[in-house]
Amino acid sequence: MSAMPMERDDLQAYAASVANCSKCRLAQGRTQVVFGSGSPHAELMFVGEAPGFHEDKQGIPFVGQAGKLLERLLAGIGLQREDVYIANVLKCRPPGNRDPQPDEIEQCETYLFRQIEAIEPKCVATLGNFATKLLSGKQLGITRVHGQEQEVTLGGRRVVLYPLYHPAAALYTPKMLEVLEEDFRRIPGLISRELLAPEPVPDHPELALAAPVAEPAVQLGLF
Ligand code: SF4
């Protein structure tokens, strides 16, 4: 890999360089690239799936009902969205909000890894299946792994990866919302956790992730 290390100050310029991306078919139907928003100094980063209708129009992730829920959950642990950084696996809206396709994720994932490298969060909370599977390198569904943190190396640094239910799924499932709220309450403790020194930096962050896969792949969408 020849890319230079990404610094926080580079993030805005990097966002501008992605604004005209046409690496995958999603470039055709989008209003704009939804790169990410929040503090480049955030200790806590959220990674969702892909922009929806409102996000595509406004250019900001998590601005619809799921975004409101995310803000409420953040307020519950004393944070505002300006304190964290929010991004998605895909930066462009899939038509009809369909699931991301593997080739789209493959084309787009570099942007996410570079964001993580620049922001250097202590904790990356993955919202739903797609972000969790991509950043954990495992195929376990979110129902199995939510609320179970693991230390991984991303962007050359140790971070706590913390899978959570996607707020959009929790909106319509009260029991899931309860679990999401409960999982959220553990976030402050995870941010303040002491992490080990980074492992040797690999060419591909996804290859640095720990522990072998023990389960077959399960495609569960947001669940
Ligand atoms: S989804 Fe990602 S790879 Fe595809 S066009 Fe948008 S920014 Fe580029």
PDB file of N, CA and C in Angstrom, residues 109 112-113 116 124 126 129-140 149-163 198-214:
ATOM      1  N   GLU A 109     -14.843   0.696   0.885  1.00  0.00           N
ATOM      2  CA  GLU A 109     -14.335   0.501   2.252  1.00  0.00           C
ATOM      3  C   GLU A 109     -13.059   1.293   2.541  1.00  0.00           C
ATOM      4  N   LEU A 112     -13.695   4.438   4.463  1.00  0.00           N
ATOM      5  CA  LEU A 112     -13.974   4.242   5.891  1.00  0.00           C
ATOM      6  C   LEU A 112     -12.684   3.972   6.659  1.00  0.00           C
ATOM      7  N   PHE A 113     -11.844   3.116   6.118  1.00  0.00           N
ATOM      8  CA  PHE A 113     -10.592   2.814   6.817  1.00  0.00           C
ATOM      9  C   PHE A 113      -9.722   4.064   6.948  1.00  0.00           C
ATOM     10  N   ILE A 116     -11.104   6.234   9.772  1.00  0.00           N
ATOM     11  CA  ILE A 116     -10.728   5.711  11.089  1.00  0.00           C
ATOM     12  C   ILE A 116      -9.262   6.030  11.379  1.00  0.00           C
ATOM     13  N   VAL A 124     -14.914   2.266  18.244  1.00  0.00           N
ATOM     14  CA  VAL A 124     -15.720   2.315  17.022  1.00  0.00           C
ATOM     15  C   VAL A 124     -16.954   1.451  17.254  1.00  0.00           C
ATOM     16  N   THR A 126     -20.113  -0.163  15.786  1.00  0.00           N
ATOM     17  CA  THR A 126     -20.683  -0.521  14.491  1.00  0.00           C
ATOM     18  C   THR A 126     -22.183  -0.730  14.657  1.00  0.00           C
ATOM     19  N   ASN A 129     -25.429  -5.043  10.907  1.00  0.00           N
ATOM     20  CA  ASN A 129     -24.630  -6.145  10.380  1.00  0.00           C
ATOM     21  C   ASN A 129     -23.487  -5.753   9.465  1.00  0.00           C
ATOM     22  N   PHE A 130     -23.766  -4.846   8.550  1.00  0.00           N
ATOM     23  CA  PHE A 130     -22.766  -4.613   7.510  1.00  0.00           C
ATOM     24  C   PHE A 130     -21.488  -4.003   8.072  1.00  0.00           C
ATOM     25  N   ALA A 131     -21.637  -3.001   8.921  1.00  0.00           N
ATOM     26  CA  ALA A 131     -20.448  -2.382   9.526  1.00  0.00           C
ATOM     27  C   ALA A 131     -19.760  -3.366  10.456  1.00  0.00           C
ATOM     28  N   THR A 132     -20.534  -4.129  11.188  1.00  0.00           N
ATOM     29  CA  THR A 132     -19.947  -5.071  12.143  1.00  0.00           C
ATOM     30  C   THR A 132     -19.136  -6.137  11.423  1.00  0.00           C
ATOM     31  N   LYS A 133     -19.696  -6.691  10.366  1.00  0.00           N
ATOM     32  CA  LYS A 133     -18.984  -7.746   9.639  1.00  0.00           C
ATOM     33  C   LYS A 133     -17.739  -7.204   8.952  1.00  0.00           C
ATOM     34  N   LEU A 134     -17.851  -6.009   8.386  1.00  0.00           N
ATOM     35  CA  LEU A 134     -16.699  -5.442   7.685  1.00  0.00           C
ATOM     36  C   LEU A 134     -15.551  -5.174   8.659  1.00  0.00           C
ATOM     37  N   LEU A 135     -15.848  -4.552   9.787  1.00  0.00           N
ATOM     38  CA  LEU A 135     -14.768  -4.114  10.676  1.00  0.00           C
ATOM     39  C   LEU A 135     -14.306  -5.206  11.633  1.00  0.00           C
ATOM     40  N   SER A 136     -15.122  -6.212  11.843  1.00  0.00           N
ATOM     41  CA  SER A 136     -14.670  -7.327  12.697  1.00  0.00           C
ATOM     42  C   SER A 136     -13.965  -8.382  11.859  1.00  0.00           C
ATOM     43  N   GLY A 137     -14.265  -8.400  10.570  1.00  0.00           N
ATOM     44  CA  GLY A 137     -13.710  -9.444   9.713  1.00  0.00           C
ATOM     45  C   GLY A 137     -14.362 -10.784   9.936  1.00  0.00           C
ATOM     46  N   LYS A 138     -15.462 -10.783  10.671  1.00  0.00           N
ATOM     47  CA  LYS A 138     -16.180 -12.033  10.956  1.00  0.00           C
ATOM     48  C   LYS A 138     -17.579 -11.953  10.372  1.00  0.00           C
ATOM     49  N   GLN A 139     -18.170 -13.093  10.163  1.00  0.00           N
ATOM     50  CA  GLN A 139     -19.495 -13.129   9.539  1.00  0.00           C
ATOM     51  C   GLN A 139     -20.623 -13.329  10.549  1.00  0.00           C
ATOM     52  N   LEU A 140     -20.318 -13.167  11.832  1.00  0.00           N
ATOM     53  CA  LEU A 140     -21.359 -13.354  12.845  1.00  0.00           C
ATOM     54  C   LEU A 140     -22.384 -12.233  12.769  1.00  0.00           C
ATOM     55  N   GLU A 149     -17.750  -6.246  23.103  1.00  0.00           N
ATOM     56  CA  GLU A 149     -16.618  -5.494  22.565  1.00  0.00           C
ATOM     57  C   GLU A 149     -15.427  -6.406  22.308  1.00  0.00           C
ATOM     58  N   GLN A 150     -14.591  -5.985  21.378  1.00  0.00           N
ATOM     59  CA  GLN A 150     -13.316  -6.670  21.163  1.00  0.00           C
ATOM     60  C   GLN A 150     -12.286  -5.630  20.754  1.00  0.00           C
ATOM     61  N   GLU A 151     -11.054  -5.867  21.151  1.00  0.00           N
ATOM     62  CA  GLU A 151      -9.982  -4.972  20.726  1.00  0.00           C
ATOM     63  C   GLU A 151      -9.458  -5.445  19.383  1.00  0.00           C
ATOM     64  N   VAL A 152      -9.365  -4.506  18.462  1.00  0.00           N
ATOM     65  CA  VAL A 152      -8.862  -4.831  17.128  1.00  0.00           C
ATOM     66  C   VAL A 152      -7.877  -3.742  16.709  1.00  0.00           C
ATOM     67  N   THR A 153      -7.144  -3.995  15.673  1.00  0.00           N
ATOM     68  CA  THR A 153      -6.256  -2.975  15.112  1.00  0.00           C
ATOM     69  C   THR A 153      -6.898  -2.424  13.843  1.00  0.00           C
ATOM     70  N   LEU A 154      -7.173  -1.129  13.876  1.00  0.00           N
ATOM     71  CA  LEU A 154      -7.733  -0.450  12.699  1.00  0.00           C
ATOM     72  C   LEU A 154      -6.941   0.827  12.470  1.00  0.00           C
ATOM     73  N   GLY A 155      -6.572   1.070  11.260  1.00  0.00           N
ATOM     74  CA  GLY A 155      -5.791   2.268  10.971  1.00  0.00           C
ATOM     75  C   GLY A 155      -4.489   2.301  11.753  1.00  0.00           C
ATOM     76  N   GLY A 156      -3.936   1.134  12.037  1.00  0.00           N
ATOM     77  CA  GLY A 156      -2.643   1.066  12.711  1.00  0.00           C
ATOM     78  C   GLY A 156      -2.701   1.274  14.215  1.00  0.00           C
ATOM     79  N   ARG A 157      -3.911   1.378  14.784  1.00  0.00           N
ATOM     80  CA  ARG A 157      -4.047   1.595  16.221  1.00  0.00           C
ATOM     81  C   ARG A 157      -5.039   0.616  16.806  1.00  0.00           C
ATOM     82  N   ARG A 158      -4.856   0.366  18.104  1.00  0.00           N
ATOM     83  CA  ARG A 158      -5.825  -0.486  18.785  1.00  0.00           C
ATOM     84  C   ARG A 158      -7.090   0.328  19.067  1.00  0.00           C
ATOM     85  N   VAL A 159      -8.212  -0.245  18.779  1.00  0.00           N
ATOM     86  CA  VAL A 159      -9.490   0.387  19.101  1.00  0.00           C
ATOM     87  C   VAL A 159     -10.407  -0.686  19.677  1.00  0.00           C
ATOM     88  N   VAL A 160     -11.374  -0.219  20.452  1.00  0.00           N
ATOM     89  CA  VAL A 160     -12.420  -1.121  20.910  1.00  0.00           C
ATOM     90  C   VAL A 160     -13.517  -1.122  19.860  1.00  0.00           C
ATOM     91  N   LEU A 161     -13.769  -2.272  19.299  1.00  0.00           N
ATOM     92  CA  LEU A 161     -14.865  -2.406  18.334  1.00  0.00           C
ATOM     93  C   LEU A 161     -16.094  -2.861  19.110  1.00  0.00           C
ATOM     94  N   TYR A 162     -17.188  -2.133  18.945  1.00  0.00           N
ATOM     95  CA  TYR A 162     -18.358  -2.397  19.788  1.00  0.00           C
ATOM     96  C   TYR A 162     -19.609  -2.491  18.917  1.00  0.00           C
ATOM     97  N   PRO A 163     -20.038  -3.695  18.611  1.00  0.00           N
ATOM     98  CA  PRO A 163     -21.216  -3.858  17.746  1.00  0.00           C
ATOM     99  C   PRO A 163     -22.524  -3.533  18.476  1.00  0.00           C
ATOM    100  N   PRO A 198      -0.381  -1.038  19.657  1.00  0.00           N
ATOM    101  CA  PRO A 198      -0.816  -1.594  18.373  1.00  0.00           C
ATOM    102  C   PRO A 198       0.026  -2.781  17.948  1.00  0.00           C
ATOM    103  N   GLU A 199      -0.624  -3.663  17.251  1.00  0.00           N
ATOM    104  CA  GLU A 199       0.113  -4.755  16.642  1.00  0.00           C
ATOM    105  C   GLU A 199       0.820  -4.225  15.404  1.00  0.00           C
ATOM    106  N   PRO A 200       1.780  -4.967  14.856  1.00  0.00           N
ATOM    107  CA  PRO A 200       2.419  -4.508  13.610  1.00  0.00           C
ATOM    108  C   PRO A 200       1.364  -4.163  12.568  1.00  0.00           C
ATOM    109  N   VAL A 201       1.557  -3.031  11.902  1.00  0.00           N
ATOM    110  CA  VAL A 201       0.544  -2.543  10.969  1.00  0.00           C
ATOM    111  C   VAL A 201       0.519  -3.402   9.708  1.00  0.00           C
ATOM    112  N   PRO A 202      -0.626  -3.970   9.386  1.00  0.00           N
ATOM    113  CA  PRO A 202      -0.727  -4.765   8.163  1.00  0.00           C
ATOM    114  C   PRO A 202      -1.059  -3.889   6.967  1.00  0.00           C
ATOM    115  N   ASP A 203      -0.921  -4.431   5.792  1.00  0.00           N
ATOM    116  CA  ASP A 203      -1.314  -3.694   4.597  1.00  0.00           C
ATOM    117  C   ASP A 203      -2.812  -3.479   4.561  1.00  0.00           C
ATOM    118  N   HIS A 204      -3.561  -4.468   5.050  1.00  0.00           N
ATOM    119  CA  HIS A 204      -5.021  -4.392   5.001  1.00  0.00           C
ATOM    120  C   HIS A 204      -5.553  -4.491   6.411  1.00  0.00           C
ATOM    121  N   PRO A 205      -6.142  -3.399   6.936  1.00  0.00           N
ATOM    122  CA  PRO A 205      -6.613  -3.412   8.310  1.00  0.00           C
ATOM    123  C   PRO A 205      -7.516  -4.597   8.612  1.00  0.00           C
ATOM    124  N   GLU A 206      -8.318  -4.971   7.665  1.00  0.00           N
ATOM    125  CA  GLU A 206      -9.267  -6.046   7.937  1.00  0.00           C
ATOM    126  C   GLU A 206      -8.575  -7.367   8.234  1.00  0.00           C
ATOM    127  N   LEU A 207      -7.300  -7.480   7.807  1.00  0.00           N
ATOM    128  CA  LEU A 207      -6.577  -8.717   8.043  1.00  0.00           C
ATOM    129  C   LEU A 207      -5.983  -8.755   9.440  1.00  0.00           C
ATOM    130  N   ALA A 208      -6.032  -7.618  10.149  1.00  0.00           N
ATOM    131  CA  ALA A 208      -5.412  -7.562  11.470  1.00  0.00           C
ATOM    132  C   ALA A 208      -6.376  -7.984  12.558  1.00  0.00           C
ATOM    133  N   LEU A 209      -7.556  -8.285  12.220  1.00  0.00           N
ATOM    134  CA  LEU A 209      -8.564  -8.500  13.243  1.00  0.00           C
ATOM    135  C   LEU A 209      -8.435  -9.883  13.840  1.00  0.00           C
ATOM    136  N   ALA A 210      -8.705  -9.909  15.112  1.00  0.00           N
ATOM    137  CA  ALA A 210      -8.373 -11.089  15.903  1.00  0.00           C
ATOM    138  C   ALA A 210      -9.363 -12.228  15.725  1.00  0.00           C
ATOM    139  N   ALA A 211      -8.991 -13.379  16.255  1.00  0.00           N
ATOM    140  CA  ALA A 211      -9.853 -14.529  16.468  1.00  0.00           C
ATOM    141  C   ALA A 211     -10.485 -15.094  15.204  1.00  0.00           C
ATOM    142  N   PRO A 212     -10.345 -16.372  15.007  1.00  0.00           N
ATOM    143  CA  PRO A 212     -10.906 -16.993  13.815  1.00  0.00           C
ATOM    144  C   PRO A 212     -12.427 -17.043  13.833  1.00  0.00           C
ATOM    145  N   VAL A 213     -12.997 -17.115  12.670  1.00  0.00           N
ATOM    146  CA  VAL A 213     -14.444 -17.200  12.566  1.00  0.00           C
ATOM    147  C   VAL A 213     -14.905 -18.586  12.985  1.00  0.00           C
ATOM    148  N   ALA A 214     -15.911 -18.612  13.860  1.00  0.00           N
ATOM    149  CA  ALA A 214     -16.358 -19.904  14.355  1.00  0.00           C
ATOM    150  C   ALA A 214     -17.723 -20.291  13.813  1.00  0.00           C
TER     151      ALA A 214
END
